[in-house]
Amino acid sequence: MNTEISNRATQTDLSDLHAGWILGFFWAVAQFACLFPIAVVAAPSNEDRPNILIVLVDDLGYGDLGCYGHPIMKTPHLDRFAQEGVRMTDMHSAATVCSPARAALLTGRNPYRSGFYNIAGFFGTTLQREEVTLPQLLKEVGYETAFFGKWHLSRLESETELSVNETGFDYSLATSVNAFGTGPRNPEKFIRNGQPTGALEGWYIDIISDEAMEWISNKRDDSKPFFMVLSSHEPHTPIDPPASFKAMYPDLTEEQVLALGHYGGVTRPDQIDLENLREYYGTVSQLDATFGRLMEFLEEEDLAANTLVVFTSDNGPEYPVTFEESKGAWEDPLRDKCYGSPGTLRGMKRFPYEGGHRVPGIVRWPTRIPAGTVSDKLFNGTDFLPTLCALAGSPLPEDRNIDGVDAFNAFLGREYLRPIPAAWFFLLDASHMPGMAQMAMRVEEYVLVGKFSPRMSENLPAEAGTFPVVDWLKTTVPVEFELFDIQQDHAQQVDLSHSEREQLLHLIPQMQRLWLDIRDEGPWWGRLSE
């Protein structure tokens, strides 16, 4: 065991004592298989492989849709979509903020392995050319690929950082980040296949959806299956929906909003601005309406039956700037419009608790997924790559760690094996949220939450690097813990670290080993060359 944690692993579960016997058994089975090889299954034909459409929205909370229990927001198209497929109650983004979650979706790897300790740009973070991406793998087995919307993995205006098309997408209409500076209405920063477009008329979600439908109808090779990511700005800030969607909520009252709950335990302003609330609710309804239009288009094009459509969010919901966060020193009128809800979950965007990464997840594939079903099986953002590669008949890269697993069974409500526990991290250098835990790890029904050792980077040699917070990250380990039974306590209100001591001591070494493996693989941004 690594010397950093050898003194902390104080107890081993009895199952570990049998590990050697189990490994020996499987070694023998493997040798037997070599003598009697199993026939290799041929890759599925185009007729058997689905088109794949991932609709990735931005900052939508677990409790923000009617089909997930929101009593006010009107989302009829997504509610109907949930009746046509499976509604996931244990769907997770792979991270608690934008860029890391998006990196994991494309690579199948925990985003810390790729250096996404925060959003793109922090510490010089950008998607590296060494990463192997989902569109690259699907292209190799005959898929045509396209990306529309928010990218946030590199600066698309840069001549040195990766473009969308260089990561395996045949066609793209994208923005580096969101609609900052111009707003979701008439955005000015789109880049189409490497070329700036100038201002485009309309709202962000409609612009990317219209372009996507045009690509499907007239620009792609329809002899190939397609893989497409539609990545919306909405409901991220800045929030500015059409007036017609705000008008859907004329009679909101403060009492209605207060009755919704605690917003993940985040302290909100005492006064509720009903006009801001209408703008947020209207944006979610706008998103719903455009999604409905996209699904109707697939029906008209006779593509619905063999298209796997996934609707999900990149992390939990945003919240207004709180007194605790800013110490009363600053305000953010953009975030004052954020009224997204994690339902009854603890935490919101940026939190390693469930509300930061458990998100809506609705999946439809009429020929494979029974309509009107609900699944409580875990599906994590790292699972997209191995799951979709298995459907497409694409082998996985063997020269790197893949944290995700083929979890298609989760869409069917069935069990499957997960060799590497799912883990989620707090964004590095969030100094405005002191005391927050940094890591959560899921093993079966348990979630272990860990805090890293205090920052000791001031004791490191000066030549270690130019980002002290990264130096600390690359030398720290989790040392304080909370334990939750997530099936019995999805709101994470009861810490079991004292009452279930044996389980705690069993999980702590697993977390520490997983952390060291991930930590030591990730790049050390800012470190000087030796």
Short mmCIF file of C-alpha atoms in Angstrom, two decimals:
data_model
loop_
_atom_site.label_atom_id
_atom_site.label_comp_id
_atom_site.label_asym_id
_atom_site.label_seq_id
_atom_site.Cartn_x
_atom_site.Cartn_y
_atom_site.Cartn_z
CA MET A 1 0.00 0.00 0.00
CA ASN A 2 1.25 3.52 -0.72
CA THR A 3 3.14 4.91 2.28
CA GLU A 4 0.91 7.98 2.31
CA ILE A 5 -2.04 5.89 3.38
CA SER A 6 -0.54 2.78 4.96
CA ASN A 7 -1.17 4.06 8.46
CA ARG A 8 -4.78 4.92 7.65
CA ALA A 9 -5.94 1.55 6.31
CA THR A 10 -6.60 0.01 9.71
CA GLN A 11 -9.02 -2.75 8.85
CA THR A 12 -9.71 -4.99 5.88
CA ASP A 13 -13.03 -6.61 5.09
CA LEU A 14 -13.09 -10.42 5.17
CA SER A 15 -13.81 -10.43 1.44
CA ASP A 16 -10.33 -8.99 0.85
CA LEU A 17 -8.80 -12.03 2.57
CA HIS A 18 -10.16 -14.20 -0.22
CA ALA A 19 -8.90 -11.93 -3.01
CA GLY A 20 -5.93 -14.15 -3.80
CA TRP A 21 -8.10 -17.25 -4.08
CA ILE A 22 -10.59 -15.42 -6.31
CA LEU A 23 -7.86 -14.09 -8.60
CA GLY A 24 -6.40 -17.57 -8.86
CA PHE A 25 -9.77 -19.00 -9.78
CA PHE A 26 -10.29 -16.47 -12.56
CA TRP A 27 -6.71 -17.05 -13.80
CA ALA A 28 -7.54 -20.73 -14.16
CA VAL A 29 -10.75 -19.92 -15.99
CA ALA A 30 -8.80 -17.66 -18.35
CA GLN A 31 -6.31 -20.44 -19.10
CA PHE A 32 -9.18 -22.83 -19.82
CA ALA A 33 -10.68 -20.28 -22.18
CA CYS A 34 -7.38 -20.09 -24.07
CA LEU A 35 -7.59 -23.84 -24.71
CA PHE A 36 -11.22 -23.60 -25.81
CA PRO A 37 -11.56 -20.12 -27.28
CA ILE A 38 -14.98 -18.50 -27.50
CA ALA A 39 -16.04 -17.30 -30.93
CA VAL A 40 -15.69 -13.54 -31.40
CA VAL A 41 -19.05 -11.86 -31.97
CA ALA A 42 -19.09 -9.83 -35.15
CA ALA A 43 -19.74 -6.10 -34.96
CA PRO A 44 -23.42 -5.27 -35.47
CA SER A 45 -24.54 -4.15 -38.91
CA ASN A 46 -25.76 -0.63 -39.58
CA GLU A 47 -29.33 -1.94 -39.42
CA ASP A 48 -28.75 -3.19 -35.86
CA ARG A 49 -26.89 -0.15 -34.58
CA PRO A 50 -28.84 2.87 -33.38
CA ASN A 51 -28.39 6.46 -34.29
CA ILE A 52 -27.31 8.17 -31.07
CA LEU A 53 -28.41 11.61 -29.90
CA ILE A 54 -27.27 13.03 -26.55
CA VAL A 55 -29.09 16.19 -25.50
CA LEU A 56 -26.91 17.71 -22.78
CA VAL A 57 -28.44 20.71 -21.02
CA ASP A 58 -26.60 23.05 -18.68
CA ASP A 59 -27.22 23.39 -14.92
CA LEU A 60 -30.64 21.71 -14.91
CA GLY A 61 -31.43 20.33 -11.44
CA TYR A 62 -32.65 16.86 -10.54
CA GLY A 63 -35.95 18.34 -9.40
CA ASP A 64 -36.52 20.77 -12.27
CA LEU A 65 -38.93 18.77 -14.45
CA GLY A 66 -42.55 17.85 -13.99
CA CYS A 67 -41.73 14.16 -14.40
CA TYR A 68 -39.19 14.49 -11.56
CA GLY A 69 -41.75 16.01 -9.24
CA HIS A 70 -41.59 19.77 -9.76
CA PRO A 71 -45.08 21.07 -8.96
CA ILE A 72 -44.88 24.34 -10.90
CA MET A 73 -42.57 24.15 -13.92
CA LYS A 74 -44.33 23.11 -17.11
CA THR A 75 -42.39 20.54 -19.12
CA PRO A 76 -45.04 18.58 -21.07
CA HIS A 77 -42.74 17.41 -23.87
CA LEU A 78 -40.12 15.95 -21.54
CA ASP A 79 -42.83 14.47 -19.34
CA ARG A 80 -44.25 12.69 -22.40
CA PHE A 81 -40.75 11.66 -23.47
CA ALA A 82 -40.30 9.99 -20.07
CA GLN A 83 -43.44 7.96 -20.77
CA GLU A 84 -41.93 6.81 -24.07
CA GLY A 85 -38.71 5.51 -22.53
CA VAL A 86 -37.07 5.09 -19.15
CA ARG A 87 -36.78 7.73 -16.45
CA MET A 88 -33.55 7.28 -14.50
CA THR A 89 -33.63 8.10 -10.80
CA ASP A 90 -29.91 7.45 -10.24
CA MET A 91 -28.38 9.25 -13.23
CA HIS A 92 -25.20 11.23 -12.58
CA SER A 93 -23.01 13.65 -14.43
CA ALA A 94 -19.38 12.71 -13.96
CA ALA A 95 -18.58 15.99 -12.23
CA THR A 96 -20.12 18.89 -10.37
CA VAL A 97 -19.27 21.58 -12.94
CA CYS A 98 -19.30 22.03 -16.71
CA SER A 99 -15.94 21.20 -18.29
CA PRO A 100 -15.04 18.15 -16.18
CA ALA A 101 -18.44 16.56 -16.84
CA ARG A 102 -18.07 17.12 -20.59
CA ALA A 103 -14.54 15.73 -20.66
CA ALA A 104 -15.71 12.56 -18.94
CA LEU A 105 -18.62 12.08 -21.32
CA LEU A 106 -16.24 12.13 -24.30
CA THR A 107 -13.39 10.09 -22.77
CA GLY A 108 -15.04 7.62 -20.37
CA ARG A 109 -12.47 8.69 -17.78
CA ASN A 110 -12.80 10.47 -14.48
CA PRO A 111 -12.12 14.09 -15.46
CA TYR A 112 -9.34 14.46 -12.91
CA ARG A 113 -7.36 11.92 -14.97
CA SER A 114 -7.55 14.40 -17.86
CA GLY A 115 -6.55 17.36 -15.70
CA PHE A 116 -9.99 18.94 -15.45
CA TYR A 117 -9.69 19.94 -11.81
CA ASN A 118 -11.79 23.00 -12.61
CA ILE A 119 -13.33 24.39 -15.80
CA ALA A 120 -11.29 24.80 -18.98
CA GLY A 121 -8.80 27.64 -18.77
CA PHE A 122 -8.01 27.34 -15.07
CA PHE A 123 -4.28 26.58 -14.64
CA GLY A 124 -4.08 26.31 -18.46
CA THR A 125 -6.44 23.32 -18.52
CA THR A 126 -7.54 22.18 -21.96
CA LEU A 127 -8.48 18.86 -23.55
CA GLN A 128 -5.22 17.19 -24.50
CA ARG A 129 -4.51 15.57 -27.84
CA GLU A 130 -3.55 12.31 -26.14
CA GLU A 131 -7.14 11.69 -25.07
CA VAL A 132 -9.18 9.21 -27.13
CA THR A 133 -12.75 10.40 -27.57
CA LEU A 134 -16.12 8.79 -28.15
CA PRO A 135 -16.67 10.35 -31.60
CA GLN A 136 -13.25 9.13 -32.73
CA LEU A 137 -14.10 5.58 -31.70
CA LEU A 138 -17.55 5.66 -33.30
CA LYS A 139 -16.15 7.07 -36.55
CA GLU A 140 -13.80 4.10 -36.77
CA VAL A 141 -16.80 1.75 -36.93
CA GLY A 142 -18.74 3.74 -39.50
CA TYR A 143 -20.64 6.45 -37.64
CA GLU A 144 -20.96 10.01 -38.88
CA THR A 145 -20.57 12.49 -36.05
CA ALA A 146 -21.71 16.04 -35.24
CA PHE A 147 -21.63 18.48 -32.33
CA PHE A 148 -23.87 21.47 -31.72
CA GLY A 149 -23.67 23.99 -28.88
CA LYS A 150 -21.56 24.61 -25.80
CA TRP A 151 -18.11 23.01 -25.95
CA HIS A 152 -16.12 24.27 -22.92
CA LEU A 153 -13.18 21.88 -23.32
CA SER A 154 -10.81 24.23 -25.15
CA ARG A 155 -10.71 27.74 -26.58
CA LEU A 156 -12.06 27.34 -30.09
CA GLU A 157 -10.61 30.72 -31.01
CA SER A 158 -7.10 29.46 -30.19
CA GLU A 159 -4.75 28.30 -32.92
CA THR A 160 -3.04 25.83 -30.59
CA GLU A 161 -5.85 24.21 -28.61
CA LEU A 162 -8.03 21.43 -29.99
CA SER A 163 -11.00 22.33 -32.16
CA VAL A 164 -14.26 20.40 -31.95
CA ASN A 165 -13.60 18.73 -35.29
CA GLU A 166 -10.13 17.58 -34.22
CA THR A 167 -11.71 15.47 -31.48
CA GLY A 168 -13.62 13.33 -33.97
CA PHE A 169 -16.70 15.34 -34.91
CA ASP A 170 -17.27 15.56 -38.66
CA TYR A 171 -19.46 18.65 -38.35
CA SER A 172 -19.79 21.28 -35.64
CA LEU A 173 -21.50 24.52 -34.71
CA ALA A 174 -20.17 25.44 -31.31
CA THR A 175 -19.24 28.12 -28.82
CA SER A 176 -16.19 27.89 -26.58
CA VAL A 177 -18.22 28.56 -23.45
CA ASN A 178 -21.80 29.80 -23.06
CA ALA A 179 -23.58 32.88 -24.30
CA PHE A 180 -21.73 35.29 -22.02
CA GLY A 181 -21.31 38.79 -23.39
CA THR A 182 -24.17 38.54 -25.85
CA GLY A 183 -26.78 36.44 -24.08
CA PRO A 184 -28.78 33.49 -25.35
CA ARG A 185 -30.66 35.85 -27.69
CA ASN A 186 -28.82 36.58 -30.98
CA PRO A 187 -25.46 35.11 -29.83
CA GLU A 188 -22.33 36.27 -31.63
CA LYS A 189 -19.66 33.72 -30.79
CA PHE A 190 -20.53 30.58 -32.74
CA ILE A 191 -17.87 28.82 -34.77
CA ARG A 192 -18.95 26.47 -37.57
CA ASN A 193 -16.33 23.90 -38.54
CA GLY A 194 -13.55 26.24 -37.45
CA GLN A 195 -14.96 29.44 -38.98
CA PRO A 196 -16.66 32.20 -36.94
CA THR A 197 -20.25 32.79 -38.01
CA GLY A 198 -20.82 36.27 -36.62
CA ALA A 199 -24.11 37.02 -34.90
CA LEU A 200 -26.89 34.48 -35.42
CA GLU A 201 -30.53 35.46 -35.04
CA GLY A 202 -32.68 33.70 -32.47
CA TRP A 203 -32.15 31.96 -29.15
CA TYR A 204 -29.21 29.67 -28.48
CA ILE A 205 -31.25 26.48 -28.06
CA ASP A 206 -33.23 27.11 -31.24
CA ILE A 207 -30.13 27.95 -33.28
CA ILE A 208 -28.33 24.72 -32.44
CA SER A 209 -31.48 22.59 -32.79
CA ASP A 210 -32.31 24.06 -36.21
CA GLU A 211 -28.75 23.47 -37.40
CA ALA A 212 -28.83 19.91 -36.07
CA MET A 213 -32.07 19.14 -37.89
CA GLU A 214 -30.69 20.65 -41.08
CA TRP A 215 -27.58 18.48 -40.76
CA ILE A 216 -29.68 15.34 -40.28
CA SER A 217 -31.94 16.14 -43.23
CA ASN A 218 -29.54 17.49 -45.81
CA LYS A 219 -25.86 17.33 -44.86
CA ARG A 220 -25.02 13.94 -43.41
CA ASP A 221 -24.42 10.68 -45.25
CA ASP A 222 -27.68 8.88 -44.56
CA SER A 223 -26.13 5.52 -45.40
CA LYS A 224 -24.32 5.72 -42.04
CA PRO A 225 -25.68 5.77 -38.50
CA PHE A 226 -25.06 9.07 -36.77
CA PHE A 227 -23.76 10.15 -33.38
CA MET A 228 -24.73 13.67 -32.35
CA VAL A 229 -24.33 15.77 -29.22
CA LEU A 230 -26.70 18.72 -28.81
CA SER A 231 -25.34 20.82 -25.94
CA SER A 232 -27.54 23.71 -24.85
CA HIS A 233 -26.68 26.93 -23.06
CA GLU A 234 -30.01 26.85 -21.24
CA PRO A 235 -30.76 27.13 -18.30
CA HIS A 236 -27.26 28.42 -17.49
CA THR A 237 -26.77 32.13 -16.91
CA PRO A 238 -27.34 34.57 -18.50
CA ILE A 239 -31.05 33.75 -18.43
CA ASP A 240 -33.26 35.55 -20.94
CA PRO A 241 -36.17 33.51 -22.36
CA PRO A 242 -38.74 34.73 -24.89
CA ALA A 243 -41.58 36.69 -23.30
CA SER A 244 -44.08 34.02 -24.32
CA PHE A 245 -42.43 31.47 -22.01
CA LYS A 246 -42.22 33.87 -19.08
CA ALA A 247 -45.92 34.53 -19.60
CA MET A 248 -46.64 30.86 -18.83
CA TYR A 249 -46.19 31.71 -15.12
CA PRO A 250 -48.38 34.77 -14.45
CA ASP A 251 -49.68 33.87 -11.00
CA LEU A 252 -46.62 32.71 -9.08
CA THR A 253 -46.58 33.46 -5.38
CA GLU A 254 -43.77 33.56 -2.88
CA GLU A 255 -45.58 30.97 -0.78
CA GLN A 256 -45.55 28.50 -3.69
CA VAL A 257 -41.81 28.86 -4.09
CA LEU A 258 -41.02 28.61 -0.39
CA ALA A 259 -43.01 25.37 -0.29
CA LEU A 260 -40.64 23.76 -2.79
CA GLY A 261 -38.06 22.99 -0.12
CA HIS A 262 -34.55 23.79 0.95
CA TYR A 263 -32.68 23.99 -2.37
CA GLY A 264 -30.13 21.42 -1.33
CA GLY A 265 -29.44 23.12 1.97
CA VAL A 266 -27.99 26.22 0.29
CA THR A 267 -28.97 29.44 2.07
CA ARG A 268 -30.84 31.67 -0.35
CA PRO A 269 -31.77 35.38 -0.15
CA ASP A 270 -34.70 36.10 2.12
CA GLN A 271 -36.65 37.85 -0.62
CA ILE A 272 -37.78 35.90 -3.66
CA ASP A 273 -37.79 37.91 -6.88
CA LEU A 274 -40.82 36.59 -8.73
CA GLU A 275 -39.73 38.23 -11.99
CA ASN A 276 -36.39 36.38 -11.83
CA LEU A 277 -38.29 33.22 -10.98
CA ARG A 278 -40.48 33.58 -14.10
CA GLU A 279 -37.36 33.96 -16.21
CA TYR A 280 -35.84 30.73 -14.90
CA TYR A 281 -39.07 28.75 -15.15
CA GLY A 282 -39.70 30.21 -18.60
CA THR A 283 -36.22 29.15 -19.74
CA VAL A 284 -36.84 25.55 -18.67
CA SER A 285 -40.19 25.57 -20.50
CA GLN A 286 -38.47 27.02 -23.58
CA LEU A 287 -35.95 24.20 -23.42
CA ASP A 288 -38.79 21.71 -23.13
CA ALA A 289 -40.62 23.14 -26.15
CA THR A 290 -37.54 23.01 -28.38
CA PHE A 291 -36.81 19.46 -27.27
CA GLY A 292 -40.38 18.53 -28.22
CA ARG A 293 -39.86 20.07 -31.64
CA LEU A 294 -36.69 18.01 -32.09
CA MET A 295 -38.46 14.77 -31.16
CA GLU A 296 -41.30 15.57 -33.57
CA PHE A 297 -38.68 16.08 -36.28
CA LEU A 298 -37.22 12.61 -35.65
CA GLU A 299 -40.71 11.16 -36.09
CA GLU A 300 -41.23 13.02 -39.36
CA GLU A 301 -37.88 11.80 -40.66
CA ASP A 302 -38.77 8.21 -39.71
CA LEU A 303 -35.74 8.09 -37.38
CA ALA A 304 -37.38 7.80 -33.97
CA ALA A 305 -37.63 4.00 -33.85
CA ASN A 306 -33.90 3.39 -34.23
CA THR A 307 -32.45 6.44 -32.52
CA LEU A 308 -31.21 6.18 -28.95
CA VAL A 309 -31.99 9.58 -27.41
CA VAL A 310 -30.55 10.57 -24.04
CA PHE A 311 -31.67 13.74 -22.26
CA THR A 312 -29.54 14.77 -19.26
CA SER A 313 -27.70 17.63 -17.55
CA ASP A 314 -24.01 18.39 -17.09
CA ASN A 315 -24.28 18.99 -13.32
CA GLY A 316 -26.65 20.11 -10.60
CA PRO A 317 -28.48 23.46 -10.52
CA GLU A 318 -26.88 26.86 -10.03
CA TYR A 319 -27.81 29.00 -7.02
CA PRO A 320 -27.63 32.71 -6.16
CA VAL A 321 -24.48 34.02 -4.54
CA THR A 322 -24.86 33.47 -0.81
CA PHE A 323 -23.58 35.46 2.15
CA GLU A 324 -21.44 32.51 3.24
CA GLU A 325 -19.91 32.32 -0.21
CA SER A 326 -19.02 36.00 -0.57
CA LYS A 327 -18.86 37.08 3.08
CA GLY A 328 -21.31 39.79 2.04
CA ALA A 329 -18.73 41.38 -0.25
CA TRP A 330 -20.12 40.81 -3.71
CA GLU A 331 -23.25 40.15 -5.71
CA ASP A 332 -23.99 38.48 -9.01
CA PRO A 333 -27.23 39.62 -10.66
CA LEU A 334 -26.90 36.86 -13.27
CA ARG A 335 -26.99 34.15 -10.62
CA ASP A 336 -29.87 35.87 -8.83
CA LYS A 337 -32.09 34.44 -11.58
CA CYS A 338 -31.14 30.86 -10.77
CA TYR A 339 -33.99 28.96 -9.15
CA GLY A 340 -33.07 25.43 -10.17
CA SER A 341 -33.89 22.68 -7.72
CA PRO A 342 -32.09 19.47 -6.73
CA GLY A 343 -35.37 18.19 -5.34
CA THR A 344 -34.75 16.78 -1.88
CA LEU A 345 -31.06 16.05 -2.54
CA ARG A 346 -28.28 17.70 -0.57
CA GLY A 347 -26.11 20.27 -2.34
CA MET A 348 -26.21 21.94 -5.74
CA LYS A 349 -23.71 22.74 -8.49
CA ARG A 350 -20.07 22.47 -7.29
CA PHE A 351 -21.03 20.26 -4.31
CA PRO A 352 -19.72 16.66 -4.19
CA TYR A 353 -22.96 15.72 -2.42
CA GLU A 354 -25.75 14.20 -4.54
CA GLY A 355 -27.37 17.48 -5.58
CA GLY A 356 -24.18 18.49 -7.36
CA HIS A 357 -24.09 15.54 -9.75
CA ARG A 358 -27.32 13.50 -9.59
CA VAL A 359 -29.27 14.85 -12.56
CA PRO A 360 -32.32 14.14 -14.71
CA GLY A 361 -31.75 11.29 -17.15
CA ILE A 362 -34.39 10.17 -19.63
CA VAL A 363 -33.55 7.61 -22.31
CA ARG A 364 -35.64 6.43 -25.26
CA TRP A 365 -34.94 3.70 -27.78
CA PRO A 366 -38.27 2.18 -28.78
CA THR A 367 -36.88 -1.10 -30.10
CA ARG A 368 -34.83 -1.88 -26.97
CA ILE A 369 -36.08 0.10 -23.97
CA PRO A 370 -39.61 -0.57 -22.68
CA ALA A 371 -41.76 2.56 -22.61
CA GLY A 372 -42.99 4.09 -19.37
CA THR A 373 -40.39 2.46 -17.14
CA VAL A 374 -38.38 3.80 -14.22
CA SER A 375 -34.86 2.60 -13.34
CA ASP A 376 -33.11 3.11 -10.01
CA LYS A 377 -29.78 1.76 -11.29
CA LEU A 378 -26.70 3.98 -11.29
CA PHE A 379 -25.54 5.42 -14.60
CA ASN A 380 -22.58 7.80 -14.45
CA GLY A 381 -21.27 10.25 -17.04
CA THR A 382 -18.13 8.13 -17.50
CA ASP A 383 -20.37 5.29 -18.73
CA PHE A 384 -21.40 6.93 -22.01
CA LEU A 385 -18.23 5.95 -23.87
CA PRO A 386 -18.12 2.23 -22.97
CA THR A 387 -21.91 1.85 -23.20
CA LEU A 388 -22.23 3.46 -26.62
CA CYS A 389 -19.10 1.77 -27.95
CA ALA A 390 -20.60 -1.60 -27.00
CA LEU A 391 -23.80 -0.77 -28.91
CA ALA A 392 -21.81 0.37 -31.93
CA GLY A 393 -19.38 -2.56 -31.93
CA SER A 394 -16.32 -0.43 -31.20
CA PRO A 395 -13.49 -1.85 -29.05
CA LEU A 396 -12.32 0.28 -26.15
CA PRO A 397 -8.79 1.70 -25.93
CA GLU A 398 -6.53 -0.66 -24.02
CA ASP A 399 -3.68 1.77 -23.32
CA ARG A 400 -5.44 3.88 -20.68
CA ASN A 401 -7.69 3.73 -17.66
CA ILE A 402 -11.40 3.82 -18.49
CA ASP A 403 -13.43 4.49 -15.36
CA GLY A 404 -16.82 3.94 -16.95
CA VAL A 405 -18.45 0.62 -17.78
CA ASP A 406 -20.99 -0.69 -20.26
CA ALA A 407 -24.06 0.21 -18.20
CA PHE A 408 -26.80 -0.28 -20.79
CA ASN A 409 -28.47 -2.63 -18.31
CA ALA A 410 -29.14 0.41 -16.14
CA PHE A 411 -31.55 1.65 -18.84
CA LEU A 412 -33.41 -1.64 -18.44
CA GLY A 413 -33.43 -1.53 -14.65
CA ARG A 414 -31.02 -4.46 -14.43
CA GLU A 415 -27.85 -5.07 -12.44
CA TYR A 416 -24.35 -4.94 -13.94
CA LEU A 417 -20.78 -4.99 -12.64
CA ARG A 418 -18.79 -1.79 -11.94
CA PRO A 419 -15.12 -2.67 -11.30
CA ILE A 420 -14.03 0.94 -10.59
CA PRO A 421 -16.25 2.86 -8.17
CA ALA A 422 -17.89 6.01 -9.45
CA ALA A 423 -16.30 9.11 -7.93
CA TRP A 424 -17.04 12.81 -8.06
CA PHE A 425 -14.86 15.78 -7.14
CA PHE A 426 -15.30 19.34 -5.99
CA LEU A 427 -13.80 21.94 -8.32
CA LEU A 428 -10.26 22.88 -7.35
CA ASP A 429 -9.56 26.42 -6.07
CA ALA A 430 -13.14 27.16 -5.05
CA SER A 431 -11.79 29.27 -2.22
CA HIS A 432 -15.15 31.03 -1.90
CA MET A 433 -16.63 27.82 -0.41
CA PRO A 434 -14.34 26.99 2.54
CA GLY A 435 -14.77 23.76 4.41
CA MET A 436 -16.39 21.87 1.54
CA ALA A 437 -15.60 18.19 1.08
CA GLN A 438 -13.62 17.41 -2.06
CA MET A 439 -14.54 13.85 -3.05
CA ALA A 440 -17.43 11.38 -3.03
CA MET A 441 -17.21 7.68 -3.91
CA ARG A 442 -20.11 5.29 -4.49
CA VAL A 443 -19.84 1.59 -3.63
CA GLU A 444 -23.17 -0.25 -3.90
CA GLU A 445 -25.58 1.48 -1.51
CA TYR A 446 -22.89 3.49 0.28
CA VAL A 447 -21.45 6.90 -0.50
CA LEU A 448 -18.22 7.85 1.22
CA VAL A 449 -17.51 11.59 1.26
CA GLY A 450 -13.92 12.68 1.88
CA LYS A 451 -12.10 15.87 2.81
CA PHE A 452 -8.48 16.20 1.74
CA SER A 453 -5.65 16.95 4.16
CA PRO A 454 -5.05 20.65 4.85
CA ARG A 455 -3.09 22.63 2.31
CA MET A 456 0.62 22.17 2.83
CA SER A 457 1.80 23.61 -0.47
CA GLU A 458 3.63 26.45 1.29
CA ASN A 459 6.10 23.81 2.50
CA LEU A 460 6.83 22.56 -1.00
CA PRO A 461 10.02 23.71 -2.74
CA ALA A 462 9.56 26.90 -4.73
CA GLU A 463 10.38 25.18 -8.01
CA ALA A 464 7.49 22.73 -7.63
CA GLY A 465 5.18 24.73 -9.87
CA THR A 466 3.40 27.97 -10.64
CA PHE A 467 0.00 26.96 -9.21
CA PRO A 468 0.30 26.27 -5.48
CA VAL A 469 -3.24 24.92 -5.30
CA VAL A 470 -2.37 22.33 -7.96
CA ASP A 471 0.80 21.46 -6.03
CA TRP A 472 -1.41 20.82 -2.99
CA LEU A 473 -3.84 18.70 -5.00
CA LYS A 474 -1.01 16.55 -6.34
CA THR A 475 0.31 15.84 -2.84
CA THR A 476 -2.81 15.49 -0.69
CA VAL A 477 -5.00 12.55 0.36
CA PRO A 478 -8.50 12.28 1.89
CA VAL A 479 -8.30 12.18 5.70
CA GLU A 480 -11.78 13.10 7.02
CA PHE A 481 -14.90 11.17 6.10
CA GLU A 482 -18.69 11.01 6.12
CA LEU A 483 -20.64 7.86 5.27
CA PHE A 484 -24.17 7.66 3.88
CA ASP A 485 -26.53 4.87 2.89
CA ILE A 486 -27.74 6.49 -0.32
CA GLN A 487 -30.64 4.12 -0.84
CA GLN A 488 -32.13 4.75 2.58
CA ASP A 489 -30.98 8.37 2.88
CA HIS A 490 -30.78 9.98 -0.57
CA ALA A 491 -30.83 13.45 1.07
CA GLN A 492 -27.61 12.55 2.95
CA GLN A 493 -28.83 13.73 6.32
CA VAL A 494 -27.56 10.88 8.51
CA ASP A 495 -23.78 10.42 8.74
CA LEU A 496 -23.08 6.75 9.52
CA SER A 497 -19.33 7.14 10.05
CA HIS A 498 -19.69 6.39 13.77
CA SER A 499 -22.55 3.90 13.80
CA GLU A 500 -21.18 1.77 10.91
CA ARG A 501 -17.53 1.89 11.77
CA GLU A 502 -16.64 -1.42 10.15
CA GLN A 503 -18.11 -0.32 6.81
CA LEU A 504 -16.32 3.02 7.09
CA LEU A 505 -12.95 1.38 7.68
CA HIS A 506 -13.57 -0.95 4.78
CA LEU A 507 -14.29 1.91 2.36
CA ILE A 508 -11.61 4.38 3.43
CA PRO A 509 -8.69 2.39 1.90
CA GLN A 510 -10.71 1.96 -1.32
CA MET A 511 -11.20 5.71 -1.59
CA GLN A 512 -7.57 6.44 -0.82
CA ARG A 513 -6.28 3.91 -3.36
CA LEU A 514 -8.69 5.20 -6.02
CA TRP A 515 -7.71 8.78 -5.28
CA LEU A 516 -3.98 8.08 -5.52
CA ASP A 517 -4.48 6.27 -8.82
CA ILE A 518 -6.45 9.19 -10.29
CA ARG A 519 -4.32 11.89 -8.69
CA ASP A 520 -1.03 10.49 -9.93
CA GLU A 521 -2.28 10.08 -13.49
CA GLY A 522 -3.63 13.61 -13.90
CA PRO A 523 -1.31 16.29 -15.28
CA TRP A 524 0.51 18.62 -12.88
CA TRP A 525 -0.45 21.96 -14.42
CA GLY A 526 2.24 24.60 -13.96
CA ARG A 527 4.97 22.28 -12.76
CA LEU A 528 8.40 23.23 -14.02
CA SER A 529 10.29 20.76 -16.21
CA GLU A 530 12.80 18.72 -14.30
#
